[in-house]
Amino acid sequence: MVEVLESATCKWDAVEHLGTREDARLYLEACNEEDPGDGSLIRAALSDIARARNMSGLAREAGLSREGLYKALSQDGNSTFATVMRITRALGLRLRVTA
């Protein structure tokens, strides 16, 4: 007789692990290092960090509508650099370039 075991997998969501600004910074830094060069992983990280915070409040701070923020951070979104900077600043983060 063969016993069938049920799968014990669950969906992992980064949002559940982004409780502090330092968590967000480290996550964004790691995603930046792994980004394939098209910004997709950075966009996804910003989306996760934004979801971990209050989206409506963040949209206000960034000068965007809530829908605009969702669209800017969506997988199909094509945000301008200015929008990314506004979102980053509203999250209390800064971009730094090093050699």
Short mmCIF file of N, CA, C and O in Angstrom, two decimals:
data_model
loop_
_atom_site.label_atom_id
_atom_site.label_comp_id
_atom_site.label_asym_id
_atom_site.label_seq_id
_atom_site.Cartn_x
_atom_site.Cartn_y
_atom_site.Cartn_z
N MET A 1 0.83 -1.17 0.00
CA MET A 1 0.00 0.00 0.00
C MET A 1 0.89 1.25 0.00
O MET A 1 1.85 1.35 0.73
N VAL A 2 0.56 2.21 -0.84
CA VAL A 2 1.31 3.45 -0.94
C VAL A 2 0.56 4.55 -0.19
O VAL A 2 -0.62 4.76 -0.40
N GLU A 3 1.27 5.22 0.68
CA GLU A 3 0.67 6.31 1.44
C GLU A 3 0.96 7.63 0.73
O GLU A 3 2.10 7.90 0.35
N VAL A 4 -0.06 8.40 0.51
CA VAL A 4 0.09 9.70 -0.15
C VAL A 4 0.17 10.78 0.92
O VAL A 4 -0.72 10.90 1.75
N LEU A 5 1.26 11.53 0.88
CA LEU A 5 1.43 12.62 1.83
C LEU A 5 1.00 13.93 1.17
O LEU A 5 1.32 14.18 0.02
N GLU A 6 0.28 14.72 1.92
CA GLU A 6 -0.12 16.01 1.39
C GLU A 6 1.07 16.96 1.42
O GLU A 6 1.90 16.90 2.31
N SER A 7 1.12 17.82 0.45
CA SER A 7 2.19 18.80 0.38
C SER A 7 2.06 19.79 1.53
O SER A 7 0.97 20.26 1.85
N ALA A 8 3.17 20.10 2.14
CA ALA A 8 3.17 21.03 3.28
C ALA A 8 3.81 22.35 2.88
O ALA A 8 4.54 22.96 3.64
N THR A 9 3.56 22.78 1.67
CA THR A 9 4.14 24.04 1.23
C THR A 9 3.18 25.18 1.51
O THR A 9 1.97 25.00 1.60
N CYS A 10 3.74 26.34 1.64
CA CYS A 10 2.92 27.53 1.81
C CYS A 10 3.57 28.67 1.03
O CYS A 10 4.76 28.64 0.75
N LYS A 11 2.77 29.64 0.69
CA LYS A 11 3.27 30.77 -0.09
C LYS A 11 4.07 31.70 0.82
O LYS A 11 3.61 32.07 1.90
N TRP A 12 5.26 32.06 0.38
CA TRP A 12 6.11 32.99 1.14
C TRP A 12 5.87 34.39 0.61
O TRP A 12 5.85 34.62 -0.60
N ASP A 13 5.66 35.34 1.51
CA ASP A 13 5.43 36.72 1.12
C ASP A 13 6.42 37.59 1.86
O ASP A 13 6.44 37.64 3.10
N ALA A 14 7.26 38.30 1.12
CA ALA A 14 8.28 39.16 1.72
C ALA A 14 7.68 40.20 2.65
O ALA A 14 8.30 40.60 3.62
N VAL A 15 6.46 40.62 2.35
CA VAL A 15 5.80 41.66 3.14
C VAL A 15 5.76 41.29 4.63
O VAL A 15 5.91 42.15 5.50
N GLU A 16 5.61 40.02 4.92
CA GLU A 16 5.53 39.56 6.30
C GLU A 16 6.85 39.71 7.05
O GLU A 16 6.90 39.58 8.27
N HIS A 17 7.94 40.00 6.31
CA HIS A 17 9.27 40.07 6.91
C HIS A 17 9.87 41.47 6.82
O HIS A 17 11.07 41.63 7.03
N LEU A 18 9.05 42.46 6.50
CA LEU A 18 9.55 43.82 6.32
C LEU A 18 8.97 44.73 7.41
O LEU A 18 8.33 45.73 7.13
N GLY A 19 9.26 44.41 8.64
CA GLY A 19 8.68 45.15 9.76
C GLY A 19 9.37 46.45 10.10
O GLY A 19 8.77 47.33 10.70
N THR A 20 10.63 46.59 9.72
CA THR A 20 11.37 47.80 10.07
C THR A 20 11.97 48.44 8.82
O THR A 20 12.09 47.80 7.77
N ARG A 21 12.38 49.68 8.97
CA ARG A 21 13.05 50.39 7.87
C ARG A 21 14.36 49.67 7.51
O ARG A 21 14.73 49.59 6.35
N GLU A 22 15.05 49.13 8.51
CA GLU A 22 16.29 48.40 8.25
C GLU A 22 16.02 47.12 7.45
O GLU A 22 16.77 46.79 6.54
N ASP A 23 14.93 46.43 7.77
CA ASP A 23 14.54 45.25 6.98
C ASP A 23 14.32 45.65 5.53
O ASP A 23 14.77 44.96 4.61
N ALA A 24 13.61 46.76 5.33
CA ALA A 24 13.32 47.24 3.98
C ALA A 24 14.61 47.60 3.25
O ALA A 24 14.79 47.27 2.08
N ARG A 25 15.51 48.27 3.96
CA ARG A 25 16.78 48.67 3.34
C ARG A 25 17.60 47.46 2.90
O ARG A 25 18.09 47.40 1.77
N LEU A 26 17.71 46.49 3.77
CA LEU A 26 18.49 45.29 3.44
C LEU A 26 17.86 44.51 2.29
O LEU A 26 18.56 43.99 1.42
N TYR A 27 16.54 44.44 2.28
CA TYR A 27 15.82 43.74 1.21
C TYR A 27 16.03 44.44 -0.12
O TYR A 27 16.36 43.80 -1.12
N LEU A 28 15.88 45.76 -0.13
CA LEU A 28 16.07 46.53 -1.36
C LEU A 28 17.51 46.42 -1.85
O LEU A 28 17.77 46.26 -3.04
N GLU A 29 18.45 46.45 -0.92
CA GLU A 29 19.87 46.31 -1.26
C GLU A 29 20.14 44.94 -1.91
O GLU A 29 20.83 44.85 -2.93
N ALA A 30 19.59 43.89 -1.33
CA ALA A 30 19.77 42.54 -1.88
C ALA A 30 19.14 42.42 -3.26
O ALA A 30 19.73 41.83 -4.17
N CYS A 31 17.95 42.98 -3.43
CA CYS A 31 17.28 42.93 -4.73
C CYS A 31 18.04 43.72 -5.77
O CYS A 31 18.12 43.33 -6.94
N ASN A 32 18.64 44.84 -5.35
CA ASN A 32 19.45 45.63 -6.27
C ASN A 32 20.65 44.82 -6.77
O ASN A 32 20.98 44.86 -7.95
N GLU A 33 21.28 44.08 -5.87
CA GLU A 33 22.43 43.26 -6.25
C GLU A 33 22.05 42.13 -7.21
O GLU A 33 22.84 41.72 -8.04
N GLU A 34 20.83 41.61 -7.08
CA GLU A 34 20.39 40.48 -7.90
C GLU A 34 19.59 40.89 -9.13
O GLU A 34 19.25 40.04 -9.96
N ASP A 35 19.28 42.18 -9.26
CA ASP A 35 18.46 42.65 -10.38
C ASP A 35 19.15 42.30 -11.71
O ASP A 35 20.36 42.47 -11.85
N PRO A 36 18.39 41.81 -12.69
CA PRO A 36 18.99 41.41 -13.97
C PRO A 36 19.41 42.59 -14.85
O PRO A 36 19.91 42.38 -15.95
N GLY A 37 19.22 43.80 -14.38
CA GLY A 37 19.64 44.96 -15.16
C GLY A 37 18.49 45.75 -15.75
O GLY A 37 18.70 46.80 -16.36
N ASP A 38 17.28 45.25 -15.58
CA ASP A 38 16.13 45.95 -16.14
C ASP A 38 15.28 46.64 -15.07
O ASP A 38 14.26 47.23 -15.37
N GLY A 39 15.70 46.56 -13.82
CA GLY A 39 14.99 47.20 -12.73
C GLY A 39 13.79 46.42 -12.21
O GLY A 39 13.12 46.85 -11.28
N SER A 40 13.53 45.26 -12.80
CA SER A 40 12.32 44.50 -12.42
C SER A 40 12.36 44.04 -10.97
O SER A 40 11.32 44.06 -10.28
N LEU A 41 13.51 43.64 -10.49
CA LEU A 41 13.60 43.16 -9.11
C LEU A 41 13.54 44.33 -8.13
O LEU A 41 12.96 44.21 -7.05
N ILE A 42 14.08 45.46 -8.51
CA ILE A 42 14.00 46.66 -7.68
C ILE A 42 12.55 47.12 -7.58
O ILE A 42 12.06 47.45 -6.51
N ARG A 43 11.84 47.11 -8.71
CA ARG A 43 10.43 47.48 -8.73
C ARG A 43 9.62 46.55 -7.84
O ARG A 43 8.79 46.97 -7.04
N ALA A 44 9.89 45.26 -7.93
CA ALA A 44 9.18 44.29 -7.10
C ALA A 44 9.47 44.50 -5.62
O ALA A 44 8.57 44.41 -4.78
N ALA A 45 10.72 44.82 -5.30
CA ALA A 45 11.09 45.08 -3.90
C ALA A 45 10.37 46.32 -3.39
O ALA A 45 9.84 46.32 -2.27
N LEU A 46 10.34 47.39 -4.18
CA LEU A 46 9.64 48.60 -3.78
C LEU A 46 8.16 48.32 -3.58
O LEU A 46 7.54 48.84 -2.65
N SER A 47 7.59 47.48 -4.43
CA SER A 47 6.19 47.11 -4.29
C SER A 47 5.95 46.35 -2.98
O SER A 47 5.01 46.63 -2.25
N ASP A 48 6.83 45.40 -2.67
CA ASP A 48 6.71 44.65 -1.41
C ASP A 48 6.83 45.58 -0.21
O ASP A 48 6.06 45.48 0.74
N ILE A 49 7.81 46.47 -0.25
CA ILE A 49 8.02 47.40 0.86
C ILE A 49 6.81 48.31 1.01
O ILE A 49 6.34 48.56 2.12
N ALA A 50 6.28 48.79 -0.10
CA ALA A 50 5.09 49.65 -0.07
C ALA A 50 3.90 48.90 0.51
O ALA A 50 3.13 49.45 1.29
N ARG A 51 3.73 47.63 0.12
CA ARG A 51 2.61 46.84 0.65
C ARG A 51 2.76 46.59 2.15
O ARG A 51 1.77 46.46 2.86
N ALA A 52 4.00 46.55 2.62
CA ALA A 52 4.24 46.36 4.05
C ALA A 52 3.87 47.61 4.85
O ALA A 52 3.67 47.55 6.06
N ARG A 53 3.79 48.72 4.16
CA ARG A 53 3.39 49.99 4.79
C ARG A 53 1.97 50.31 4.37
O ARG A 53 1.31 49.55 3.69
N ASN A 54 1.50 51.47 4.71
CA ASN A 54 0.17 51.93 4.34
C ASN A 54 0.22 52.50 2.92
O ASN A 54 0.77 53.58 2.71
N MET A 55 -0.36 51.80 1.95
CA MET A 55 -0.30 52.23 0.55
C MET A 55 -0.94 53.60 0.34
O MET A 55 -0.40 54.42 -0.38
N SER A 56 -2.06 53.86 0.99
CA SER A 56 -2.74 55.15 0.81
C SER A 56 -1.88 56.29 1.33
O SER A 56 -1.72 57.32 0.67
N GLY A 57 -1.32 56.11 2.52
CA GLY A 57 -0.46 57.14 3.10
C GLY A 57 0.80 57.34 2.29
O GLY A 57 1.25 58.47 2.08
N LEU A 58 1.37 56.25 1.82
CA LEU A 58 2.57 56.32 1.00
C LEU A 58 2.27 57.04 -0.31
O LEU A 58 3.07 57.87 -0.76
N ALA A 59 1.14 56.75 -0.91
CA ALA A 59 0.76 57.42 -2.16
C ALA A 59 0.66 58.92 -1.93
O ALA A 59 1.17 59.71 -2.74
N ARG A 60 0.03 59.32 -0.84
CA ARG A 60 -0.07 60.76 -0.52
C ARG A 60 1.30 61.39 -0.37
O ARG A 60 1.59 62.45 -0.92
N GLU A 61 2.19 60.72 0.40
CA GLU A 61 3.53 61.25 0.62
C GLU A 61 4.33 61.35 -0.68
O GLU A 61 5.15 62.25 -0.83
N ALA A 62 4.09 60.44 -1.60
CA ALA A 62 4.81 60.43 -2.88
C ALA A 62 4.15 61.35 -3.90
O ALA A 62 4.68 61.53 -5.00
N GLY A 63 2.99 61.91 -3.56
CA GLY A 63 2.29 62.79 -4.50
C GLY A 63 1.62 62.04 -5.63
O GLY A 63 1.48 62.55 -6.74
N LEU A 64 1.19 60.81 -5.34
CA LEU A 64 0.52 59.97 -6.33
C LEU A 64 -0.86 59.57 -5.82
O LEU A 64 -1.11 59.61 -4.62
N SER A 65 -1.72 59.16 -6.73
CA SER A 65 -2.97 58.55 -6.28
C SER A 65 -2.65 57.12 -5.86
O SER A 65 -1.61 56.56 -6.23
N ARG A 66 -3.52 56.52 -5.07
CA ARG A 66 -3.33 55.13 -4.65
C ARG A 66 -3.25 54.23 -5.87
O ARG A 66 -2.39 53.35 -5.95
N GLU A 67 -4.14 54.45 -6.83
CA GLU A 67 -4.15 53.65 -8.05
C GLU A 67 -2.86 53.88 -8.85
O GLU A 67 -2.31 52.94 -9.43
N GLY A 68 -2.39 55.12 -8.87
CA GLY A 68 -1.15 55.44 -9.57
C GLY A 68 0.05 54.74 -8.96
O GLY A 68 0.95 54.28 -9.67
N LEU A 69 0.04 54.65 -7.62
CA LEU A 69 1.13 53.95 -6.94
C LEU A 69 1.10 52.47 -7.28
O LEU A 69 2.14 51.87 -7.61
N TYR A 70 -0.08 51.86 -7.21
CA TYR A 70 -0.20 50.45 -7.58
C TYR A 70 0.27 50.22 -9.02
O TYR A 70 0.99 49.26 -9.31
N LYS A 71 -0.14 51.10 -9.93
CA LYS A 71 0.24 50.95 -11.33
C LYS A 71 1.74 51.11 -11.51
O LYS A 71 2.38 50.33 -12.22
N ALA A 72 2.31 52.11 -10.84
CA ALA A 72 3.76 52.37 -10.97
C ALA A 72 4.58 51.17 -10.49
O ALA A 72 5.64 50.88 -11.04
N LEU A 73 4.08 50.47 -9.48
CA LEU A 73 4.83 49.35 -8.90
C LEU A 73 4.38 47.98 -9.41
O LEU A 73 4.90 46.96 -8.99
N SER A 74 3.43 47.99 -10.35
CA SER A 74 2.94 46.71 -10.87
C SER A 74 3.98 46.09 -11.81
O SER A 74 4.89 46.76 -12.30
N GLN A 75 3.81 44.82 -12.05
CA GLN A 75 4.73 44.09 -12.93
C GLN A 75 4.75 44.69 -14.32
O GLN A 75 5.78 44.69 -14.98
N ASP A 76 3.63 45.22 -14.78
CA ASP A 76 3.55 45.82 -16.10
C ASP A 76 3.80 47.32 -16.09
O ASP A 76 3.79 47.96 -17.14
N GLY A 77 4.01 47.88 -14.89
CA GLY A 77 4.23 49.32 -14.76
C GLY A 77 5.54 49.73 -15.40
O GLY A 77 6.50 48.96 -15.46
N ASN A 78 5.58 50.92 -15.90
CA ASN A 78 6.79 51.45 -16.51
C ASN A 78 7.04 52.83 -15.90
O ASN A 78 6.87 53.85 -16.56
N SER A 79 7.44 52.83 -14.64
CA SER A 79 7.61 54.06 -13.89
C SER A 79 8.77 54.89 -14.41
O SER A 79 9.79 54.35 -14.83
N THR A 80 8.59 56.19 -14.32
CA THR A 80 9.71 57.07 -14.64
C THR A 80 10.67 57.04 -13.45
O THR A 80 10.31 56.65 -12.34
N PHE A 81 11.89 57.48 -13.69
CA PHE A 81 12.87 57.53 -12.62
C PHE A 81 12.40 58.51 -11.54
O PHE A 81 12.58 58.26 -10.35
N ALA A 82 11.77 59.60 -11.95
CA ALA A 82 11.26 60.58 -10.99
C ALA A 82 10.23 59.93 -10.06
O ALA A 82 10.23 60.20 -8.85
N THR A 83 9.37 59.08 -10.60
CA THR A 83 8.37 58.40 -9.77
C THR A 83 9.04 57.45 -8.80
O THR A 83 8.67 57.39 -7.62
N VAL A 84 10.03 56.72 -9.26
CA VAL A 84 10.77 55.80 -8.39
C VAL A 84 11.43 56.59 -7.25
O VAL A 84 11.39 56.18 -6.09
N MET A 85 12.00 57.74 -7.56
CA MET A 85 12.64 58.56 -6.54
C MET A 85 11.62 59.08 -5.52
O MET A 85 11.88 59.09 -4.33
N ARG A 86 10.46 59.49 -5.99
CA ARG A 86 9.41 59.97 -5.08
C ARG A 86 8.94 58.85 -4.16
O ARG A 86 8.73 59.07 -2.96
N ILE A 87 8.78 57.66 -4.70
CA ILE A 87 8.36 56.51 -3.89
C ILE A 87 9.44 56.16 -2.88
O ILE A 87 9.16 55.93 -1.70
N THR A 88 10.69 56.12 -3.33
CA THR A 88 11.81 55.79 -2.45
C THR A 88 11.90 56.77 -1.29
O THR A 88 12.03 56.38 -0.13
N ARG A 89 11.80 58.05 -1.59
CA ARG A 89 11.86 59.07 -0.53
C ARG A 89 10.67 58.96 0.41
O ARG A 89 10.82 59.11 1.62
N ALA A 90 9.48 58.70 -0.12
CA ALA A 90 8.29 58.55 0.72
C ALA A 90 8.43 57.35 1.66
O ALA A 90 7.87 57.36 2.75
N LEU A 91 9.18 56.35 1.25
CA LEU A 91 9.44 55.19 2.09
C LEU A 91 10.51 55.47 3.14
O LEU A 91 10.79 54.64 3.99
N GLY A 92 11.14 56.65 3.05
CA GLY A 92 12.20 57.00 3.99
C GLY A 92 13.53 56.37 3.63
O GLY A 92 14.41 56.21 4.48
N LEU A 93 13.69 56.01 2.36
CA LEU A 93 14.92 55.39 1.88
C LEU A 93 15.63 56.33 0.92
O LEU A 93 15.02 57.23 0.35
N ARG A 94 16.93 56.13 0.73
CA ARG A 94 17.71 56.91 -0.23
C ARG A 94 18.47 55.95 -1.13
O ARG A 94 18.87 54.88 -0.70
N LEU A 95 18.68 56.37 -2.35
CA LEU A 95 19.52 55.60 -3.26
C LEU A 95 20.94 56.10 -3.13
O LEU A 95 21.18 57.30 -3.03
N ARG A 96 21.88 55.18 -3.12
CA ARG A 96 23.30 55.53 -3.01
C ARG A 96 24.05 54.77 -4.10
O ARG A 96 23.82 53.59 -4.31
N VAL A 97 24.98 55.47 -4.72
CA VAL A 97 25.80 54.86 -5.76
C VAL A 97 27.21 54.74 -5.23
O VAL A 97 27.77 55.70 -4.68
N THR A 98 27.79 53.55 -5.36
CA THR A 98 29.17 53.33 -4.93
C THR A 98 29.92 52.62 -6.04
O THR A 98 29.33 51.96 -6.88
N ALA A 99 31.22 52.78 -6.01
CA ALA A 99 32.06 52.11 -7.00
C ALA A 99 32.67 50.87 -6.37
O ALA A 99 32.84 50.76 -5.20
#
